[in-house]
mmCIF file of C-alpha atoms in Angstrom:
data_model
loop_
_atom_site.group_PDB
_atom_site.id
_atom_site.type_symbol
_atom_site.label_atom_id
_atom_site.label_comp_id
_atom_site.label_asym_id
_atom_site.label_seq_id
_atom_site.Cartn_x
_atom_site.Cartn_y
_atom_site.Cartn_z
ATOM 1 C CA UNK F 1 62.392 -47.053 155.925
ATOM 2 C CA UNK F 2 63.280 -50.749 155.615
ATOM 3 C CA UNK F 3 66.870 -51.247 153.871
ATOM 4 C CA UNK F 4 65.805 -53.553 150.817
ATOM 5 C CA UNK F 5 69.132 -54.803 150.198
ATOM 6 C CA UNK F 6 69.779 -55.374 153.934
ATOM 7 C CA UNK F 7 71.627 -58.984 154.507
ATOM 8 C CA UNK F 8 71.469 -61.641 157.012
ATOM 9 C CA UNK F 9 73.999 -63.510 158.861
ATOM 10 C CA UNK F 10 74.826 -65.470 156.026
ATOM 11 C CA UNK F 11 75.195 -62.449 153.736
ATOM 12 C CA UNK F 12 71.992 -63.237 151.599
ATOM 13 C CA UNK F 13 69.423 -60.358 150.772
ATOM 14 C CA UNK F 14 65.933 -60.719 150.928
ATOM 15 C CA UNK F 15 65.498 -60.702 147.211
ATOM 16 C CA UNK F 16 67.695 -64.487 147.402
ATOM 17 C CA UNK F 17 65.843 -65.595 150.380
ATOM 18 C CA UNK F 18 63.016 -65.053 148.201
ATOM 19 C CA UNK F 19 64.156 -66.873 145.423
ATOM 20 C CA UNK F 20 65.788 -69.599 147.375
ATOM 21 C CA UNK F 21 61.662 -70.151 148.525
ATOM 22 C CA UNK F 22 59.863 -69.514 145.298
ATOM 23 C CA UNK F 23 58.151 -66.168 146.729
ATOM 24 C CA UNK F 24 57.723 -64.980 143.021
ATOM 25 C CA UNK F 25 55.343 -62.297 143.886
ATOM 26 C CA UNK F 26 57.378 -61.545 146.889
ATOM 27 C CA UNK F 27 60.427 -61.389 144.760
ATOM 28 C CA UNK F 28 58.248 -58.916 142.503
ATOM 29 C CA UNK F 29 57.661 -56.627 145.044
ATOM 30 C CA UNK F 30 61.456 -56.396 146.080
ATOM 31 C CA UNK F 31 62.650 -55.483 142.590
ATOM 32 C CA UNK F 32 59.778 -53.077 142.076
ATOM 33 C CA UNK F 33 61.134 -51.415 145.670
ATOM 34 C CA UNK F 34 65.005 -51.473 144.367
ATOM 35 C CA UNK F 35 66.449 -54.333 145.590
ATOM 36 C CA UNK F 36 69.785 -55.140 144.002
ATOM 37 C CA UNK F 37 69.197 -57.324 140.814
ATOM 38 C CA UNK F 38 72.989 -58.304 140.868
ATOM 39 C CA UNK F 39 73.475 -59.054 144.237
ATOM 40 C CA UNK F 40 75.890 -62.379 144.572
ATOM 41 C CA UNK F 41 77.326 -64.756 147.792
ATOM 42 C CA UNK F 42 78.959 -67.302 146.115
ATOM 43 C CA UNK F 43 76.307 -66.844 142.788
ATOM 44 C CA UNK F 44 74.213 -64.621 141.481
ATOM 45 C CA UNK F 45 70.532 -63.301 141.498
ATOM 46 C CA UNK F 46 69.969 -64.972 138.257
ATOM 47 C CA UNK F 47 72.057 -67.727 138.767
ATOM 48 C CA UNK F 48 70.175 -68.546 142.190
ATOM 49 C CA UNK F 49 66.820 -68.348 140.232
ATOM 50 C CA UNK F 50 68.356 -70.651 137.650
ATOM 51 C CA UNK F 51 69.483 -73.256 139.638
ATOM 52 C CA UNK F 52 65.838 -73.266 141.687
ATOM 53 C CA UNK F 53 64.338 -73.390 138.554
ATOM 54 C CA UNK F 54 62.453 -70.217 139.602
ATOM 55 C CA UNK F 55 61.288 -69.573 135.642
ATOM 56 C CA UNK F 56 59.080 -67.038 136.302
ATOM 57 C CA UNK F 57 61.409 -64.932 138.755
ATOM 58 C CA UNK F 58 64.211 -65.384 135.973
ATOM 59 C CA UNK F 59 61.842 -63.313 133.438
ATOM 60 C CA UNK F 60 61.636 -60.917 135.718
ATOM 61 C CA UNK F 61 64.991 -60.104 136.774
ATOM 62 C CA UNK F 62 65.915 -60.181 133.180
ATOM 63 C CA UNK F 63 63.424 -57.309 132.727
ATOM 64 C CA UNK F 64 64.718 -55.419 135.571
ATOM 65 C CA UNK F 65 67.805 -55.643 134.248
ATOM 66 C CA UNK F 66 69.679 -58.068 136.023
ATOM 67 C CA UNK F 67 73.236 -58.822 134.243
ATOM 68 C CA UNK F 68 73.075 -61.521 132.459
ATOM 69 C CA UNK F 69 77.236 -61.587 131.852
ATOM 70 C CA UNK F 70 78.380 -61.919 135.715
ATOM 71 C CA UNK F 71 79.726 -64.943 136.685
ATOM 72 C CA UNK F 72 79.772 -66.642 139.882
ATOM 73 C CA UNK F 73 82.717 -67.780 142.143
ATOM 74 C CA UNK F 74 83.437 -70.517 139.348
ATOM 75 C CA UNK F 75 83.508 -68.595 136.794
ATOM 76 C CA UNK F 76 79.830 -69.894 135.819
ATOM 77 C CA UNK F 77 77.321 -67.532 133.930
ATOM 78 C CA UNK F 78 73.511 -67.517 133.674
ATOM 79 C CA UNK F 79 73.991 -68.901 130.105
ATOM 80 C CA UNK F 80 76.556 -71.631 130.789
ATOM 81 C CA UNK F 81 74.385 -73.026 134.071
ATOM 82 C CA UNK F 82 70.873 -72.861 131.453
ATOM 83 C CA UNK F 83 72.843 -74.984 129.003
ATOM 84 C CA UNK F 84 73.976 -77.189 131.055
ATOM 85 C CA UNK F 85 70.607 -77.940 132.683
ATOM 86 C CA UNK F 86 69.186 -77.927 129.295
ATOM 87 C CA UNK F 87 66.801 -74.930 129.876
ATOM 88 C CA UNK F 88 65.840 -74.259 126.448
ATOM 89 C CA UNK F 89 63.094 -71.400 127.230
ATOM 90 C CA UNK F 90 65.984 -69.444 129.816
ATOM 91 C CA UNK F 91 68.675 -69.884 127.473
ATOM 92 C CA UNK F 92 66.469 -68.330 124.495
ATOM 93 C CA UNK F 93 65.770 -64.952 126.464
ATOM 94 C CA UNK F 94 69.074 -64.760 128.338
ATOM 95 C CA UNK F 95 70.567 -64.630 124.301
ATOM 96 C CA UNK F 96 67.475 -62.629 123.311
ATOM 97 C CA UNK F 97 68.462 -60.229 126.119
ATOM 98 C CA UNK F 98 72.257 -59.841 124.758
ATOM 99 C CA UNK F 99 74.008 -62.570 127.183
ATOM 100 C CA UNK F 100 77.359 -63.282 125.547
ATOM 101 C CA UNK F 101 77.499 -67.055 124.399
ATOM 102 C CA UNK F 102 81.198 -67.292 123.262
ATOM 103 C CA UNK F 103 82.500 -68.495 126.199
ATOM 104 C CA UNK F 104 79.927 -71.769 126.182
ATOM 105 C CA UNK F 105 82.072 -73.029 122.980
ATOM 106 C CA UNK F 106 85.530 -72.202 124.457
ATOM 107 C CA UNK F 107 85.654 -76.083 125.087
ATOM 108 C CA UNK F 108 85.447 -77.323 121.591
ATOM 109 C CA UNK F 109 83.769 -81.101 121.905
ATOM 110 C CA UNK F 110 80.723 -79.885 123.895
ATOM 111 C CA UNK F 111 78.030 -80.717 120.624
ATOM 112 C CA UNK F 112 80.106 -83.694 120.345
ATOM 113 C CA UNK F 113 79.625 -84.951 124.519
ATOM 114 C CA UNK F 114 76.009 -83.974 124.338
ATOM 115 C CA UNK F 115 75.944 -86.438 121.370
ATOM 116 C CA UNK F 116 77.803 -89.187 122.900
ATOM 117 C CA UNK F 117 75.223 -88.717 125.863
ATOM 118 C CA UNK F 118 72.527 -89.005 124.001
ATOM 119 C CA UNK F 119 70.968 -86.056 124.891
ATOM 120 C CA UNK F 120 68.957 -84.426 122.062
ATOM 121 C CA UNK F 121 67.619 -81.614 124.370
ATOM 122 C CA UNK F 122 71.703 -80.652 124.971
ATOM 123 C CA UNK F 123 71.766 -80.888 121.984
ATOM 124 C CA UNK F 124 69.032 -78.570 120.384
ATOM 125 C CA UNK F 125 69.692 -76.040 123.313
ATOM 126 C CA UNK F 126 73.674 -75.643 122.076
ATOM 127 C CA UNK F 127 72.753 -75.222 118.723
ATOM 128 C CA UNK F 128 70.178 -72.433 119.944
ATOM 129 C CA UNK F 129 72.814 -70.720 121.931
ATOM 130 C CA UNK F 130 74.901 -70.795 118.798
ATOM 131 C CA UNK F 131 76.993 -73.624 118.327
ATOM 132 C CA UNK F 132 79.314 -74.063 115.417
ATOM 133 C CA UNK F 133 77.440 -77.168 113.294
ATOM 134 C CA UNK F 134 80.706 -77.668 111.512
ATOM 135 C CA UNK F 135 83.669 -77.605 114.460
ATOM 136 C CA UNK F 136 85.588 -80.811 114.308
ATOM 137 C CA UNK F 137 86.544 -82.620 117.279
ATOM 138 C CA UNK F 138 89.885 -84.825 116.854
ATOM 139 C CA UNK F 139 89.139 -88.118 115.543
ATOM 140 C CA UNK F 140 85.491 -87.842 115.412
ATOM 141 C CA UNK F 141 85.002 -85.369 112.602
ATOM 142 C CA UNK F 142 82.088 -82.681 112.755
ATOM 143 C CA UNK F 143 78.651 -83.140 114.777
ATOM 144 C CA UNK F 144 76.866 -84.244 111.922
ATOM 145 C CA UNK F 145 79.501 -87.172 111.580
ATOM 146 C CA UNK F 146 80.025 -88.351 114.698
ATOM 147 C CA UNK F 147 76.111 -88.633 115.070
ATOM 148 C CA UNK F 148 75.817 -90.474 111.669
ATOM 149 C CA UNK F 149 78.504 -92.988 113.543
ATOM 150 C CA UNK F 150 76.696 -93.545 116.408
ATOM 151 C CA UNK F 151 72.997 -94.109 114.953
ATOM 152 C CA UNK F 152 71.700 -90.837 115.945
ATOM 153 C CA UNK F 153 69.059 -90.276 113.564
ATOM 154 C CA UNK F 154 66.677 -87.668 115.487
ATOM 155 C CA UNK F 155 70.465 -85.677 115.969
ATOM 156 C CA UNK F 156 71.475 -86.152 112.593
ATOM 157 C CA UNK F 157 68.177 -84.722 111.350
ATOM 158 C CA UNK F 158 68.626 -81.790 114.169
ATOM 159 C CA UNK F 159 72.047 -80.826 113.107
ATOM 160 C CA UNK F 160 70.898 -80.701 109.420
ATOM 161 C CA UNK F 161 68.228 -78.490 110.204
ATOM 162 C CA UNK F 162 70.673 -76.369 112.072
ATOM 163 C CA UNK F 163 72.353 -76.080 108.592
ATOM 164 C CA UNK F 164 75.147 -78.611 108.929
ATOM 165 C CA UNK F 165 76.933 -79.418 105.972
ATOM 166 C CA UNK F 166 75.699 -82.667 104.484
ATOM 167 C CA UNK F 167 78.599 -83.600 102.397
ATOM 168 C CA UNK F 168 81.479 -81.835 104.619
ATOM 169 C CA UNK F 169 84.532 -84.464 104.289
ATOM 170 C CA UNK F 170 86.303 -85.349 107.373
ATOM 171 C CA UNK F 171 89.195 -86.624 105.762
ATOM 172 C CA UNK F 172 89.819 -90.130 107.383
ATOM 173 C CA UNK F 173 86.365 -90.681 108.542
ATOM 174 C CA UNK F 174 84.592 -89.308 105.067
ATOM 175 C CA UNK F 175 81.523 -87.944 104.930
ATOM 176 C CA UNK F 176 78.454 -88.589 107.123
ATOM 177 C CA UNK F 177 76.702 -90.813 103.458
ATOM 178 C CA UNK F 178 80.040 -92.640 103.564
ATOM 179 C CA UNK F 179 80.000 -93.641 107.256
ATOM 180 C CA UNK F 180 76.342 -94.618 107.306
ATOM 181 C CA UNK F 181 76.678 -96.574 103.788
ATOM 182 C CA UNK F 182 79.630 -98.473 105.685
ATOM 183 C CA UNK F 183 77.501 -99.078 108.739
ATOM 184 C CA UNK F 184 74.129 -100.229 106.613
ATOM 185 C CA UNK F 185 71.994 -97.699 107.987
ATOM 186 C CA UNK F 186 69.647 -96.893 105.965
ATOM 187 C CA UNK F 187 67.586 -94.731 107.866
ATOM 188 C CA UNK F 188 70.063 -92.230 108.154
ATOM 189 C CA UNK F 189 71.406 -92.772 104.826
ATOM 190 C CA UNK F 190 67.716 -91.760 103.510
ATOM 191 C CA UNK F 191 67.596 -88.913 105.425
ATOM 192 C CA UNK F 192 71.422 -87.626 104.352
ATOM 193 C CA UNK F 193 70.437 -88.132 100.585
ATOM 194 C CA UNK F 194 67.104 -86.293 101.330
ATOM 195 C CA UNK F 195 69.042 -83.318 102.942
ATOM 196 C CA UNK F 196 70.857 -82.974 99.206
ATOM 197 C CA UNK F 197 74.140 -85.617 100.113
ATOM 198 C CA UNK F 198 76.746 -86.241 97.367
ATOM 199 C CA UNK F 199 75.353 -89.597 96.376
ATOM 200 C CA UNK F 200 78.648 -89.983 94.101
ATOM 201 C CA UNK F 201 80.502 -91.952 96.238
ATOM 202 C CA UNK F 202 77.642 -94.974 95.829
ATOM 203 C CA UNK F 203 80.005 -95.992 93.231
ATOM 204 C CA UNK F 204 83.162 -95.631 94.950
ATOM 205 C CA UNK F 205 85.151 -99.444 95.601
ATOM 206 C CA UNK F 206 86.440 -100.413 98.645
ATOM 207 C CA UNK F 207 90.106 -101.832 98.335
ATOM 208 C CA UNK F 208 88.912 -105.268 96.877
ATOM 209 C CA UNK F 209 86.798 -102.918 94.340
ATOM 210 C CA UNK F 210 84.095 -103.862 96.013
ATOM 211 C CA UNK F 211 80.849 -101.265 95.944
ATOM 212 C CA UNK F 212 78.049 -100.488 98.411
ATOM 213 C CA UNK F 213 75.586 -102.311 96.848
ATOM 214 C CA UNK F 214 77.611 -105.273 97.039
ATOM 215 C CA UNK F 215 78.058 -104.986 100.619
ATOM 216 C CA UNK F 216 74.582 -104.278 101.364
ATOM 217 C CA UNK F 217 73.299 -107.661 99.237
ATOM 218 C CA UNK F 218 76.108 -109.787 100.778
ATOM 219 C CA UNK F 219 75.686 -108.970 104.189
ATOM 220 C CA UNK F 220 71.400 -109.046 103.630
ATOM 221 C CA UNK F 221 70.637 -106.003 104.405
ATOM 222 C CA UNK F 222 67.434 -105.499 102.462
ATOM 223 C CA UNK F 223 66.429 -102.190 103.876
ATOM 224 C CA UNK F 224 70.191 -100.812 102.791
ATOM 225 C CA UNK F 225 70.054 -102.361 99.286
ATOM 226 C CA UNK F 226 66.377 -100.893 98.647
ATOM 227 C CA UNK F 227 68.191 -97.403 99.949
ATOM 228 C CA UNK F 228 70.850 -97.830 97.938
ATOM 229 C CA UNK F 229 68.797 -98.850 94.436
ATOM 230 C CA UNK F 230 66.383 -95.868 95.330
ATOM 231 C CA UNK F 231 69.317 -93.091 95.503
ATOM 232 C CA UNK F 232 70.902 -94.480 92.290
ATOM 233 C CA UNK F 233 72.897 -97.094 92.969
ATOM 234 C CA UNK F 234 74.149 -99.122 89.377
ATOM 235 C CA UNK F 235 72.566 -102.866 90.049
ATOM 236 C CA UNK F 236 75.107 -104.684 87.782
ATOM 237 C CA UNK F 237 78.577 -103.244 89.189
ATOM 238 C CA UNK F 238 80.454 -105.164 91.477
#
């Protein structure tokens, strides 16, 4: 009888040399005969189908059992390698099927790179892996902030939904309604008051005791002023 976990000059089973060619239903019929679901080179079973992008051989090593904690020579996981390639379907059943996520938010500024980047898919896929809404990265406050900063309004409406904290105070940078008022975004600024923001600090003077709504007028920001009037904002104040 054939050896099903037999390997080739190069070390790899059939199982991977099925992978590495997208054989699903070849790679079926090698798990259903026992080949080794954790076999590894330099990466894993999983990892392999991962990185081929092999979805529907992923599903199935999962259900064979397939380990979804071992790492490669790297010290790269299943999880880590979906996150990174922003595979939101593989990282949802790789948690679903008990993969450990703690060691994705070792490195504390990852929400805050995938927000610098741009990249609302990183984005959604960390926060359904677990990522903390409210961890604060030096000098850029929490997610929800440093978003605000940067314009980000399809993030900023994300991260609320992920239950960030709408009025969470960075200290030096304030809150999120602070940094957009100071920016004249109004988009954003809607959305934050909509999401239940603090909308106390519309009255709050700058050092020449000068308010938002001042600002906004001065500078002729119409869409800002008609945000700022709509939330509550006292007209005759300086």
């Amino acid at each position: 009888r054939a050896n099903v976990n037999a390997r080739d000059a190069l070390g790899q089973t059939a199982l991977q040399l099925a992978i590495e060619e997208g054989h699903a239903g070849i790679a079926d019929l090698l798990i259903e005969a026992g080949a080794d679901v954790d076999a590894q080179t330099t990466t894993t079973v999983l990892m392999l189908a991962i990185k081929r992008r092999r979805l529907e051989i992923v599903d199935k090593l999962i259900k064979a059992g397939a380990d979804v904690d071992a790492d490669d020579c790297h010290g790269e996981t299943a999880l880590t390698l979906a996150v990174k390639d922003g595979l939101l379907g593989i990282v949802d059943k790789l948690i679903e099927a008990g993969a450990d996520n703690l060691s994705l938010f070792d490195c504390d500024d990852l929400l805050h790179r995938a927000i610098d980047d741009g990249c609302e898919r990183q984005v959604l896929v960390l926060l359904r892996a677990g990522a903390d809404v409210e961890i604060e990265e030096s000098g850029e406050g929490t997610p929800l902030s440093y978003a605000a900063r940067l314009g980000e309004t399809s993030m900023v409406s994300l991260l609320l939904e992920y239950g960030a904290d709408v009025d969470h105070d960075g200290g030096w940078c304030g809150t999120a309604l602070q940094i957009v008022m100071e920016q004249g975004d109004s988009e954003i600024f809607e959305l934050l008051v909509g999401a239940g923001a603090d909308t106390g600090c519309l009255e709050d003077p700058d050092e020449d005791g000068l308010r938002p709504l001042y600002h906004a007028a001065q500078s002729g920001n119409e869409r800002m002023v008609l945000a700022l009037l709509r939330a509550g904002a006292v007209v005759n104040v300086r």
